[in-house]
Coordinates of C-alpha atoms in Angstrom, one line a residue:
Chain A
X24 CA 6.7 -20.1 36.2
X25 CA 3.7 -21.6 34.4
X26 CA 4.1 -23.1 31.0
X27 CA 2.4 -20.2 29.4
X28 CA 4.9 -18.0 30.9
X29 CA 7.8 -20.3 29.8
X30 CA 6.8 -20.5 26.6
X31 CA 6.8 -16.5 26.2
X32 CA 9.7 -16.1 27.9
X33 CA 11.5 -19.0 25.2
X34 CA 9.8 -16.7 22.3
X35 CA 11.4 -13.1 23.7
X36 CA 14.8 -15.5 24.3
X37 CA 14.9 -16.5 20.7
X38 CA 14.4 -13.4 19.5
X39 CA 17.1 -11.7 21.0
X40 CA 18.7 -13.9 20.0
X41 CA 18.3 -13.8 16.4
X42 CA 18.7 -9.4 16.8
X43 CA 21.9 -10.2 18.7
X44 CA 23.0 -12.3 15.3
X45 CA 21.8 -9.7 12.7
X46 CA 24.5 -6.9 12.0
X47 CA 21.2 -4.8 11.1
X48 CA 18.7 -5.2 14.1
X49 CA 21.6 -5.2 16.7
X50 CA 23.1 -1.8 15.3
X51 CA 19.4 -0.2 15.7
X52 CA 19.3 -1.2 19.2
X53 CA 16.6 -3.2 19.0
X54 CA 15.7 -4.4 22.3
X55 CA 12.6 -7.0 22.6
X56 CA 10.1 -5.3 25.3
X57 CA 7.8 -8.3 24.9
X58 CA 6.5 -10.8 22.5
X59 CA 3.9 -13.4 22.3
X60 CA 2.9 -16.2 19.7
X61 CA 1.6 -13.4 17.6
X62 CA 3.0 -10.5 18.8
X63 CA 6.1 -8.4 19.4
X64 CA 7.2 -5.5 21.0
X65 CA 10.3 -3.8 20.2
X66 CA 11.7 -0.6 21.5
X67 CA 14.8 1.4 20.3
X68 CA 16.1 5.0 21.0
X69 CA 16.5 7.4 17.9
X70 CA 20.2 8.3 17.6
X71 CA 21.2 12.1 16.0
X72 CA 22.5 9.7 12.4
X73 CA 18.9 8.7 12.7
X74 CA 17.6 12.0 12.2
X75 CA 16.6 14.1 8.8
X76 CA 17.5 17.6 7.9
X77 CA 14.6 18.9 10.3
X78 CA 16.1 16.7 13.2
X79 CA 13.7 14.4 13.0
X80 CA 13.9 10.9 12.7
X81 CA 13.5 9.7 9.2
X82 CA 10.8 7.4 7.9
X83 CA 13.3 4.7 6.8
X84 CA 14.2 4.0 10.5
X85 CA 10.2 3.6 11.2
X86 CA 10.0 1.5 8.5
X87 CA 12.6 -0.2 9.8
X88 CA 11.3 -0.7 13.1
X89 CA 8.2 -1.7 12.1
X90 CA 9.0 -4.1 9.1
X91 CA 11.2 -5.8 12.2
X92 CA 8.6 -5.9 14.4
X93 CA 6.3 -7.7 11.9
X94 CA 8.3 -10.1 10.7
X95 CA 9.2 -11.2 14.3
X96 CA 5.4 -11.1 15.0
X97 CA 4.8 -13.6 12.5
X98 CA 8.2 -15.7 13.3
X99 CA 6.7 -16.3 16.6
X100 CA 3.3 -17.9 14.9
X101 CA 5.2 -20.1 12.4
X102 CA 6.6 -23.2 13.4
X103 CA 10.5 -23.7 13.8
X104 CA 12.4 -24.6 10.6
X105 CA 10.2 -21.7 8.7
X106 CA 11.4 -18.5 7.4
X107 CA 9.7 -15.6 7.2
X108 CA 10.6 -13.0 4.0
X109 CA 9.0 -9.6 3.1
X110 CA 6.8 -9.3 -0.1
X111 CA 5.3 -5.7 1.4
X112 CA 5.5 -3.5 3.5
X113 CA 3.7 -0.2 3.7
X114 CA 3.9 2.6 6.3
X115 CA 1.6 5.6 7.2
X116 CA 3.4 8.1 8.4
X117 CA 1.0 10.2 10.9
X118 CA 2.7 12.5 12.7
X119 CA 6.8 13.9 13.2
X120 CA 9.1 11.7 15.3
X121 CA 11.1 13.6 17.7
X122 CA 14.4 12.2 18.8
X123 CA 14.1 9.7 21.5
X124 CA 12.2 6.5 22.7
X125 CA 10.1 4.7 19.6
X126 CA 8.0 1.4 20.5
X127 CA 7.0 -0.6 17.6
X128 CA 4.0 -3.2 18.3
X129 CA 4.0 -6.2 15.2
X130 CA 0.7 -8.2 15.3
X131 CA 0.0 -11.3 12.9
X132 CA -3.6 -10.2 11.0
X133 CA -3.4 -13.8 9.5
X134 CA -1.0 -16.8 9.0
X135 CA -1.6 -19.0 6.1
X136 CA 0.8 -22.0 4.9
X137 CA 2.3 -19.6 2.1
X138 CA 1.8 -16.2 3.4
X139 CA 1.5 -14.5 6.7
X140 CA -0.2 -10.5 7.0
X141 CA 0.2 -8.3 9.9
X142 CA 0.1 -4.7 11.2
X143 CA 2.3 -2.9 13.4
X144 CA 1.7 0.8 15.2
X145 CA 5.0 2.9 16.1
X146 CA 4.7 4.9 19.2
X147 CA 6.8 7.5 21.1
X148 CA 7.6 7.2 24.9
X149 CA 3.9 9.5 25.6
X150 CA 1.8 6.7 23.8
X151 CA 1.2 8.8 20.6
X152 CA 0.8 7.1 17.5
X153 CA 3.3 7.9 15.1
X154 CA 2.8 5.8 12.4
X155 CA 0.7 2.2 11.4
X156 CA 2.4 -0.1 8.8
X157 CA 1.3 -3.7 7.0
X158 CA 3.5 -6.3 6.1
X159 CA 2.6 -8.9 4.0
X160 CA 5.1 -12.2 4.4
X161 CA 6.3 -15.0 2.2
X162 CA 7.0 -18.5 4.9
X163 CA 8.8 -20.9 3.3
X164 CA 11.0 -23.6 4.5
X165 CA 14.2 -22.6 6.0
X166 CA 16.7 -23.0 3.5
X167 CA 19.6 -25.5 4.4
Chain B
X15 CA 27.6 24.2 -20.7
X16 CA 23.9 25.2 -22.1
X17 CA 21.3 26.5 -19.7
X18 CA 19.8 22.6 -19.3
X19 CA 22.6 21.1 -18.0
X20 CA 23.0 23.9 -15.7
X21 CA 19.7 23.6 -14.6
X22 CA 20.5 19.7 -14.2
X23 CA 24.1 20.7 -12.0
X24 CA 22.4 22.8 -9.8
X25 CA 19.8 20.1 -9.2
X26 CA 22.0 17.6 -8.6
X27 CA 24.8 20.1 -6.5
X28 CA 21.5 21.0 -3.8
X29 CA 20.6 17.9 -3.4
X30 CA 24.2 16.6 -2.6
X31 CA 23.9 19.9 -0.2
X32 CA 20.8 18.6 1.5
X33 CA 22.6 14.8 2.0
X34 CA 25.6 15.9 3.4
X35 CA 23.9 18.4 5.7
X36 CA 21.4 15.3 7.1
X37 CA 23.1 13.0 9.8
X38 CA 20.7 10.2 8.2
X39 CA 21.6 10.2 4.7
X40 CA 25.3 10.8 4.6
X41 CA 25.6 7.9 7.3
X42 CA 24.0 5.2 4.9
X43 CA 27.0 6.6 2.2
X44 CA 24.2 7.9 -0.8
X45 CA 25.6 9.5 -3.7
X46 CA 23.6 11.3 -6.0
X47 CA 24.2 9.8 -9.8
X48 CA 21.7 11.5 -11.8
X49 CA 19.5 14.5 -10.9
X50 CA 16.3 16.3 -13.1
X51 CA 13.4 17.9 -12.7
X52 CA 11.0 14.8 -10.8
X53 CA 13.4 12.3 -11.7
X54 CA 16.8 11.6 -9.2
X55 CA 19.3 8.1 -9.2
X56 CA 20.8 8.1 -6.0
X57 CA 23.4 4.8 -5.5
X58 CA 25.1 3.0 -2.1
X59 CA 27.2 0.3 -1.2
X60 CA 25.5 -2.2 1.3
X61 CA 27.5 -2.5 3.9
X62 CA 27.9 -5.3 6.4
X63 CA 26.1 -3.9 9.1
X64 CA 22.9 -3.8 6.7
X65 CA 22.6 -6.8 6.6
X66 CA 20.5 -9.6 8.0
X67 CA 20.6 -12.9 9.1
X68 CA 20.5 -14.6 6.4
X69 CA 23.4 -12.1 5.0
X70 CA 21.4 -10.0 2.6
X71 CA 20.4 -6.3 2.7
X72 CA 17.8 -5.6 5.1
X73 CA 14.6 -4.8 3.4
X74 CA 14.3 -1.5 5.8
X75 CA 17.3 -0.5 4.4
X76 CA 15.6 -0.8 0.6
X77 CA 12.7 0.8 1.6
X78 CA 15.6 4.2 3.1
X79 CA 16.7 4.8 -0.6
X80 CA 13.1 4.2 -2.4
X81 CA 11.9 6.8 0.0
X82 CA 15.1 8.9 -0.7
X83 CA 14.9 8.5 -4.1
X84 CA 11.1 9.6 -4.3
X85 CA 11.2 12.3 -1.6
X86 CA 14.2 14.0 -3.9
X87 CA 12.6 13.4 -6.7
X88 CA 9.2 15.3 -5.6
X89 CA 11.9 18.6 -4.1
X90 CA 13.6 18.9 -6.9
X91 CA 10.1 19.4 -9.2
X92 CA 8.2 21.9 -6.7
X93 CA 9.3 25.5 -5.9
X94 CA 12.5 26.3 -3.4
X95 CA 10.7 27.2 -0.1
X96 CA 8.9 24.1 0.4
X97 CA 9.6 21.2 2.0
X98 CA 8.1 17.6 1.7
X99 CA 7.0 15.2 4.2
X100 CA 6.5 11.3 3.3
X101 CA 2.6 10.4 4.1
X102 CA 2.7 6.7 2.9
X103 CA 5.9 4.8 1.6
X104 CA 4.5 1.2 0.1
X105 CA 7.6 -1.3 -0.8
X106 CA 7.3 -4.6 -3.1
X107 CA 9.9 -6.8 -2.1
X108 CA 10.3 -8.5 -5.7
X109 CA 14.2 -10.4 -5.3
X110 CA 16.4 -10.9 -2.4
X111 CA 19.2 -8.3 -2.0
X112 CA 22.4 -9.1 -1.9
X113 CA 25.6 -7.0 -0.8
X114 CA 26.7 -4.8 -3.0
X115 CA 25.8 -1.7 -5.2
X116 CA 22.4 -0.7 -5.0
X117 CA 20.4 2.1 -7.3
X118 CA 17.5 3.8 -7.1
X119 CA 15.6 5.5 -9.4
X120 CA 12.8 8.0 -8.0
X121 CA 10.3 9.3 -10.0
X122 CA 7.3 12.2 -9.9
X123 CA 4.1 10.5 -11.2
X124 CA 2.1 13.9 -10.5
X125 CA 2.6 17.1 -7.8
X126 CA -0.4 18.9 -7.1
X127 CA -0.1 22.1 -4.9
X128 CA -0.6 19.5 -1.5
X129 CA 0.5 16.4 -2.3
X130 CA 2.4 14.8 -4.0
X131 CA 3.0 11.5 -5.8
X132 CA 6.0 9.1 -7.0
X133 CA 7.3 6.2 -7.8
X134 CA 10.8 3.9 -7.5
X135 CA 12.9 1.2 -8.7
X136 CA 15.6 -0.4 -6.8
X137 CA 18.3 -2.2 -8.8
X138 CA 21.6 -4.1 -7.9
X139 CA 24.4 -3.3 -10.1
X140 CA 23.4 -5.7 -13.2
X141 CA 20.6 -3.8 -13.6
X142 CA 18.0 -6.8 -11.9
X143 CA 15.1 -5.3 -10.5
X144 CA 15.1 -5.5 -6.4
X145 CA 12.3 -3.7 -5.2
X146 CA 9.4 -1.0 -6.3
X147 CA 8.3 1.3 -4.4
X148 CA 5.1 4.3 -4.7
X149 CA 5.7 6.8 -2.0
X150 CA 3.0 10.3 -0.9
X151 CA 4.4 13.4 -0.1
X152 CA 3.1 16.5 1.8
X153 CA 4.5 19.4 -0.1
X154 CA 4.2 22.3 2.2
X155 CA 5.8 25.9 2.8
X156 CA 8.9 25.5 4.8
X157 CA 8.9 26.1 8.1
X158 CA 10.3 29.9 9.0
Chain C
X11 CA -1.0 -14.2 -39.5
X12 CA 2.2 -14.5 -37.6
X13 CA 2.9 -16.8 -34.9
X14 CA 3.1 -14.1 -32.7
X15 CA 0.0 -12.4 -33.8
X16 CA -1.7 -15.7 -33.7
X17 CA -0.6 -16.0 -29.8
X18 CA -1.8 -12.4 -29.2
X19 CA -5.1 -13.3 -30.6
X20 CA -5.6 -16.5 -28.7
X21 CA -4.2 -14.7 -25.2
X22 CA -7.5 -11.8 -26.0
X23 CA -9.8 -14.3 -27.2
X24 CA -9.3 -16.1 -23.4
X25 CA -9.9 -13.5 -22.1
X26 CA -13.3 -12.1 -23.6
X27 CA -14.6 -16.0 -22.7
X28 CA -13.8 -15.3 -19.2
X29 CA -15.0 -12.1 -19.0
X30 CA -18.7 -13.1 -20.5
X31 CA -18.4 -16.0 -18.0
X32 CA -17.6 -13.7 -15.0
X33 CA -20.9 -11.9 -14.2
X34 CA -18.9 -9.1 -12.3
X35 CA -16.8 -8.6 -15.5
X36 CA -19.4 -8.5 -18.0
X37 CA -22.0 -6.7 -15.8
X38 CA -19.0 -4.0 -15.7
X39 CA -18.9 -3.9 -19.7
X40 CA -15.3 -4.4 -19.8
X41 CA -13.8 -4.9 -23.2
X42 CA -10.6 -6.2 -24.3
X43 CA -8.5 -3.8 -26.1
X44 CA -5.2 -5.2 -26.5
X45 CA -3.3 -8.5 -24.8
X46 CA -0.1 -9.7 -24.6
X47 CA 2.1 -12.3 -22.8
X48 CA 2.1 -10.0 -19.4
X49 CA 0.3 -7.1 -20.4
X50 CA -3.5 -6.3 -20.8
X51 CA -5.6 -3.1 -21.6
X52 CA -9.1 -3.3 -20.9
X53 CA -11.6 -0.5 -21.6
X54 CA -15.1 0.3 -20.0
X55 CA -17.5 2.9 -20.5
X56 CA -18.3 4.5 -16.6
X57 CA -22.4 4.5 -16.8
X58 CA -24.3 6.8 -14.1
X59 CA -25.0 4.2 -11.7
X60 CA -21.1 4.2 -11.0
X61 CA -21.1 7.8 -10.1
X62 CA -20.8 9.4 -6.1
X63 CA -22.2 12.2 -5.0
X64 CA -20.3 14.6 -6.5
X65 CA -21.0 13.1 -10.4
X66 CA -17.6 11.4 -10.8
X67 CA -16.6 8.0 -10.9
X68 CA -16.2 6.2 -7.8
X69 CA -13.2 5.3 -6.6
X70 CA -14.2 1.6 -6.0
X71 CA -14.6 1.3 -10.2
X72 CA -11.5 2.2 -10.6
X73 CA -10.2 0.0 -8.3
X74 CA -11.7 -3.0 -10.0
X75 CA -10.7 -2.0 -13.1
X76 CA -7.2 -1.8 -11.9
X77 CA -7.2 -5.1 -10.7
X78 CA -9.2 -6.8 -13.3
X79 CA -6.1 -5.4 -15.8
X80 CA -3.2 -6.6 -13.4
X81 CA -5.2 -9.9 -12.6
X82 CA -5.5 -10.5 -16.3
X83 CA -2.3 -9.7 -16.8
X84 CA -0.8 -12.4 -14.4
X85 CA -2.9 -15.3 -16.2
X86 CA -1.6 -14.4 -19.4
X87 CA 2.2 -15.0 -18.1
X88 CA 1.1 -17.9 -16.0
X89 CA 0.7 -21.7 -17.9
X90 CA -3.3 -22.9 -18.2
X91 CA -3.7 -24.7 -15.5
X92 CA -3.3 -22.1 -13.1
X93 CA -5.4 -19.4 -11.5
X94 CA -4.4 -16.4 -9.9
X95 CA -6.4 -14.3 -6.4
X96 CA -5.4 -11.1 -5.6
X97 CA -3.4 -10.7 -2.4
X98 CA -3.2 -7.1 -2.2
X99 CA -4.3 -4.1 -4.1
X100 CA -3.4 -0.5 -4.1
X101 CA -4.2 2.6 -5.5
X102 CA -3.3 6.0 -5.7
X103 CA -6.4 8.5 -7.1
X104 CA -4.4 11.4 -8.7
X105 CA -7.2 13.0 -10.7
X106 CA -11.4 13.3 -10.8
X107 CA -12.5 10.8 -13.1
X108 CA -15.5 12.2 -15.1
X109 CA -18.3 9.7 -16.8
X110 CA -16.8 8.7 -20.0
X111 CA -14.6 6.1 -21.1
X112 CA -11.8 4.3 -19.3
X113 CA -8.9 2.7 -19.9
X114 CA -6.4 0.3 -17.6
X115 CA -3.6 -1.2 -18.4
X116 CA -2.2 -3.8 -16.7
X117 CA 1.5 -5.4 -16.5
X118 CA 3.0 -7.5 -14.5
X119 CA 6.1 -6.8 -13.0
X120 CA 7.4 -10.4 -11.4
X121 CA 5.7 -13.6 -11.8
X122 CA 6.9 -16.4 -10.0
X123 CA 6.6 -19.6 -8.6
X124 CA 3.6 -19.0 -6.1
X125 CA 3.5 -15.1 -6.1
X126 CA 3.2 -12.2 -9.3
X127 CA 3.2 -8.7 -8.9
X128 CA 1.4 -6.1 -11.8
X129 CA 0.8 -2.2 -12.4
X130 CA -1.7 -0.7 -13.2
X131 CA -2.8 2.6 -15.0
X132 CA -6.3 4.2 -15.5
X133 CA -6.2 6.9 -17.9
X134 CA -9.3 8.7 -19.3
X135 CA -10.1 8.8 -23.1
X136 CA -7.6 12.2 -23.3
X137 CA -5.0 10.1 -21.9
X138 CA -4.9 11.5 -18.7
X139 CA -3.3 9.4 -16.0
X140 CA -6.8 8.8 -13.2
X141 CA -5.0 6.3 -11.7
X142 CA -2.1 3.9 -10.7
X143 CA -2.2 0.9 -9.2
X144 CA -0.2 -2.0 -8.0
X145 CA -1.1 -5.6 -7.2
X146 CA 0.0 -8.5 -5.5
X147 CA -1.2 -11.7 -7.0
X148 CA -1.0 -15.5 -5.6
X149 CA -0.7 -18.3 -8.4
X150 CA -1.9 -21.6 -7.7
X151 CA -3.1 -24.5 -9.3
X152 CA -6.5 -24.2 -10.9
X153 CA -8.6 -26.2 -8.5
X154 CA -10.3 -29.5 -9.7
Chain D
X18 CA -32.8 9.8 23.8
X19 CA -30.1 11.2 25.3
X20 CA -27.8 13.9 23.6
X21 CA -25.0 11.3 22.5
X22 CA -27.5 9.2 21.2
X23 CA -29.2 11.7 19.1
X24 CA -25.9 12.5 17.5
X25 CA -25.4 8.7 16.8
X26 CA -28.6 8.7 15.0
X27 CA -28.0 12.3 13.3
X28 CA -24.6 10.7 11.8
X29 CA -26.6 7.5 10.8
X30 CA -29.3 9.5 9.2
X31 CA -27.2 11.9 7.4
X32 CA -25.0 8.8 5.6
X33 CA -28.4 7.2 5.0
X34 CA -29.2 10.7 2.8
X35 CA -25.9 10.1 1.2
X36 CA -26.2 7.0 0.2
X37 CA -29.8 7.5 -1.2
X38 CA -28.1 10.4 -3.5
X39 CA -25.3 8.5 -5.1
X40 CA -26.3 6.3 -7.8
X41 CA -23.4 3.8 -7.2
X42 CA -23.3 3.8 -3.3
X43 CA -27.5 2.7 -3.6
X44 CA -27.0 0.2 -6.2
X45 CA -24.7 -1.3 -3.9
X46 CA -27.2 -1.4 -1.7
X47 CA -25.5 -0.6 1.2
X48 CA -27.2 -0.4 4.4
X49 CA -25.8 2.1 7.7
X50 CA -25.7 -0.6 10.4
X51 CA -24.1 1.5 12.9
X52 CA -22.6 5.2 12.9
X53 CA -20.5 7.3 15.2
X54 CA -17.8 10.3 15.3
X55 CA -15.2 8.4 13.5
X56 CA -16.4 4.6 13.2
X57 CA -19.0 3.4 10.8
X58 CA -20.3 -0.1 9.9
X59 CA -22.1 -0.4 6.8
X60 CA -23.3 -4.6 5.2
X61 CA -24.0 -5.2 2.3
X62 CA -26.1 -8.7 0.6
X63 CA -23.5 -9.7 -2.0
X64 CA -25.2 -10.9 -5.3
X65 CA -24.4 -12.9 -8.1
X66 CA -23.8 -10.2 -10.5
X67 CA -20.9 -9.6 -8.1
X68 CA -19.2 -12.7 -8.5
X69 CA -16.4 -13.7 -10.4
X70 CA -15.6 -16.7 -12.3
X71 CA -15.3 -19.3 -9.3
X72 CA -18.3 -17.8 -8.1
X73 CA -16.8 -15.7 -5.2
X74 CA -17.1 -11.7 -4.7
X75 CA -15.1 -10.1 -6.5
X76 CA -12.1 -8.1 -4.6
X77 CA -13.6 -5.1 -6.3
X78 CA -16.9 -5.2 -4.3
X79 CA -14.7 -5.5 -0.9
X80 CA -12.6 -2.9 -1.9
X81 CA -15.3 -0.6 -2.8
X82 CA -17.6 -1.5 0.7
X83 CA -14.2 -0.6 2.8
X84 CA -13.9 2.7 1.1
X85 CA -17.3 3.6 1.5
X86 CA -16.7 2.7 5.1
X87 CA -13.6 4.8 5.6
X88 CA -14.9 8.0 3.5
X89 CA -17.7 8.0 5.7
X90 CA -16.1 7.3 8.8
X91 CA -14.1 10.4 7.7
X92 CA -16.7 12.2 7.2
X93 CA -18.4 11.7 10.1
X94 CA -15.3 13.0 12.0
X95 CA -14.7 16.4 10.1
X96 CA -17.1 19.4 10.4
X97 CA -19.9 20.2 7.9
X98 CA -18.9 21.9 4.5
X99 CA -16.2 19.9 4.0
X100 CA -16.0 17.5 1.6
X101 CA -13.4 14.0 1.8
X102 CA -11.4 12.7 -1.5
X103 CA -9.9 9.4 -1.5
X104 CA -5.5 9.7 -2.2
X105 CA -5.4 6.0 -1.5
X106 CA -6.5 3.0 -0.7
X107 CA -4.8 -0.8 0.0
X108 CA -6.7 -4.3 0.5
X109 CA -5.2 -7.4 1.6
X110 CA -7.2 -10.3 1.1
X111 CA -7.2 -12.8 3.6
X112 CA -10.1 -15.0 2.9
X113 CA -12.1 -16.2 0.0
X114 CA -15.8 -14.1 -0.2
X115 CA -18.7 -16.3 -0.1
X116 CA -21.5 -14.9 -1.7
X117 CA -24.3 -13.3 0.8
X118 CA -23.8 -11.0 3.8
X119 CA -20.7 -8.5 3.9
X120 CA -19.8 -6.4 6.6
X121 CA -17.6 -3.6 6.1
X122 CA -16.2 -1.2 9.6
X123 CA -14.5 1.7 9.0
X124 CA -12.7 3.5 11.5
X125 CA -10.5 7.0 11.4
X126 CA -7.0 6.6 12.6
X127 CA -5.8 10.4 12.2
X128 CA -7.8 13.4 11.1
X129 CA -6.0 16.4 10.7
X130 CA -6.4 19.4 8.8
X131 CA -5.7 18.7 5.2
X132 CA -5.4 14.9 5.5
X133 CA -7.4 11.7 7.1
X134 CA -6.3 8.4 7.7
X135 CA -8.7 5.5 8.4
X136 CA -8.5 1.3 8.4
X137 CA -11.4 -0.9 7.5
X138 CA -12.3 -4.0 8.2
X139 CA -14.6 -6.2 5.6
X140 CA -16.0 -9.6 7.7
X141 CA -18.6 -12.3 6.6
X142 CA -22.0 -12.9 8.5
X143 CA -20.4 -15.5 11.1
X144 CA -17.7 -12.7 11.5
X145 CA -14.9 -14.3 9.8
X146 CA -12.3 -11.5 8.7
X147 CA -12.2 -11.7 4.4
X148 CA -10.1 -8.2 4.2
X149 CA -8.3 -5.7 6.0
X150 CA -7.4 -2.2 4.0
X151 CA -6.4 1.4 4.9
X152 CA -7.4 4.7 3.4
X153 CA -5.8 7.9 2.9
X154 CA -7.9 11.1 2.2
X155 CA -8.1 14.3 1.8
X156 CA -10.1 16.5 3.2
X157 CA -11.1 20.0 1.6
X158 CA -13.8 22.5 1.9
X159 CA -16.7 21.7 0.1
X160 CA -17.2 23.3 -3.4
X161 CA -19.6 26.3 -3.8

C-alpha cells in the first residue's frame, strides 16, 4: 500500500472512529464510503422514523447528513489537535427523498486559520441530486 | 372560550395531529407550546443520543426544530388543502448547545400564493439564544 | 445632552466619516439616519442607474445596503481598534422594490471574540418590508 | 458555424441586449465572456468608485456580479417569455478583492417549473477564488 493510500485509509479510520463515539452520527448509520484530505463521503439508509407525513424523508435528516459530511471534510484538512464547530449551514432542498440509500459528498471550498467553508451535494442510490448545502466552520484549538 | 382562542386551540390541536401522525417528529419527542396564525413554539428534551462528541446537541438536530418550527408556522397561516415543502433552510449557529430543553419559535415573515417565507429562534431553557434560522417554503395544493 | 445621547451622536458622526471616506458608500448616497451601540439605519435614495430591466431596483443594491447596515452595525458594538469583513451574506427578496427611497436597518445579533452576526431589513419609504437579510461578520484587529 | 455554436452565440448576443437595456447591469460594465444553456461567465474591471475603505471591492459589487451571473444563467435555461426573479441569494467570502479584473460564472443547478437554483463563482484575473454564492429564483411568465 503506497503512502498516499495509507494516509487515506488512516483519515476514513479516524473517522469512523470518531462516528463510532458520537451517540448522534452512530444512531444515523453513518457509514464512511470514502474520504480524502478534503473530502468525505458518507452514506446512510433512510429509516420509516426518518420519514415526514408524505413518507418522505425529512429535510432535518439531509441537513443532517450533510452538515456531518462537511464538518468531517474539513476535519480531514485541519491538523490534529483542531476542532471543527458550525457557524452555518444552509441546505437547498431540490427534489423529494424517497426512503432508502442517501450519499452525502462534504468538500472543503477553503480552509483558513480561523474559519474553514465547504459544500456538500446529497444524492440517492440513482445518482440524483437531492439537495446542495454550505457550511461555514469555526477551527479552533481542541479544548483540553 | 371566545372565538380567538378557539381559533388558537384548533391551531395548536392540528398541528399536534400532524406530529403524532409523522414517524419523524414524534420520534425526536416535539410538543407543541404555543400555536397562532404564522407564529408556532414547539419545545424538546435533548436526548443523549443527540448528542455529539464533544456532548452537546448536534447542530443537525437544531436545524430539525428551526425547520419544524418555520414549516408549522407557514401551515398554520395559508389555507387547509395545501401543503408546504422546505426550498432552503439557512441555520446560524450562535452558542453551543447543551442537553436539555430546547425551544423554538417559528415565525411567517411573508406568504405569497408560491412561496413562502420565515424565520426562527432557538432557545435553551433560560431563554439564551442558540441558533436562528430563515427557512423557504413551497406552498402548493395538496396532493389528491 | 445626555451621556447617552452624546454616545449616539459620536457612534453616527463615525460613521458619516467613514462613509465620505469609502468611495463605494458615498458614491451610493447612503445617509445615516439613526445609530446605536449595535444597531444602524441607513437610508439611500435608488437613482435610475440602479434599475434592471424591468424598472425596479436591483437586487444587488439591496444587497449592499443590507450589508453596509449589518457591517456598520458590528463596528459600532466592536472597540476602535478593530475592523470587521463580511464572511457571509444573505438575502431573501420578498417584494419589487420600486425607485424611491430606502431604508435598512441593521442589528447585530452576537458579537464575539473573532465572529458577529447582524440582521438586516430593507423597507421602502411606506414601510414595506423589501428585504431581509442576515450577515456573518469576522472581527479582527484593525491592520497597521 | 455549426448549429450548437450558433445557439452559443444567440445566448451571448441576447444577454449582451440585456445588459445594454438595464441602466445598472451597463454601468457595471459588465461584459458576456462566455454563454451557454445554463452556464454563463460574465468580468467585470472593478474601479475605484467600488472600493471600500481599505481600498478593496466592496462585497456588494461581488454579490451583485454573481447574481447577474446566476439570473442569466437562468435565463438562458428557461424558454422565451418567461421572466426570472431573484427569492435569494448567499455569498461567502473567501478572499480579499483586489481592485481590477473580476470574473463572475454562473451555473444552473435545478430548473424546474416554478423555481431555479443556480451557484456562482466570483474569481480574480490569475483565477484565485474571492467568492462562492448560490441563488434561488423564480421563474414566471413574462408580464404582458
Amino acid at each position: 500500500m503506497g503512502a498516499e493510500m495509507a494516509d487515506r485509509e488512516r483519515v476514513a479510520s479516524d473517522l469512523r472512529e470518531r462516528i463510532a463515539a458520537s451517540p448522534f452520527h452512530s444512531g444515523l448509520g453513518l457509514s464512511v464510503d470514502d474520504a480524502d484530505r478534503g473530502r468525505v463521503v458518507l452514506s446512510m439508509q433512510a429509516r420509516a422514523d426518518q420519514l415526514n407525513l408524505q413518507g418522505l424523508v425529512h429535510g432535518g435528516v439531509l441537513a443532517t447528513l450533510a452538515d456531518a459530511a462537511m464538518g468531517m471534510a474539513v476535519r480531514t484538512a485541519v491538523e490534529p489537535g483542531r476542532r471543527h464547530v458550525t457557524i452555518e449551514l444552509a441546505v437547498r432542498y431540490l427534489r423529494a427523498a424517497q426512503p432508502g440509500s442517501l450519499v452525502g459528498e462534504g468538500r472543503t471550498v477553503k480552509v483558513g486559520s480561523q474559519i474553514a467553508f465547504a459544500d456538500a451535494t446529497i444524492r440517492d442510490a440513482d445518482g440524483a441530486l437531492l439537495a446542495t448545502a454550505s457550511g461555514t466552520y469555526s477551527v479552533t484549538p481542541e479544548r483540553g
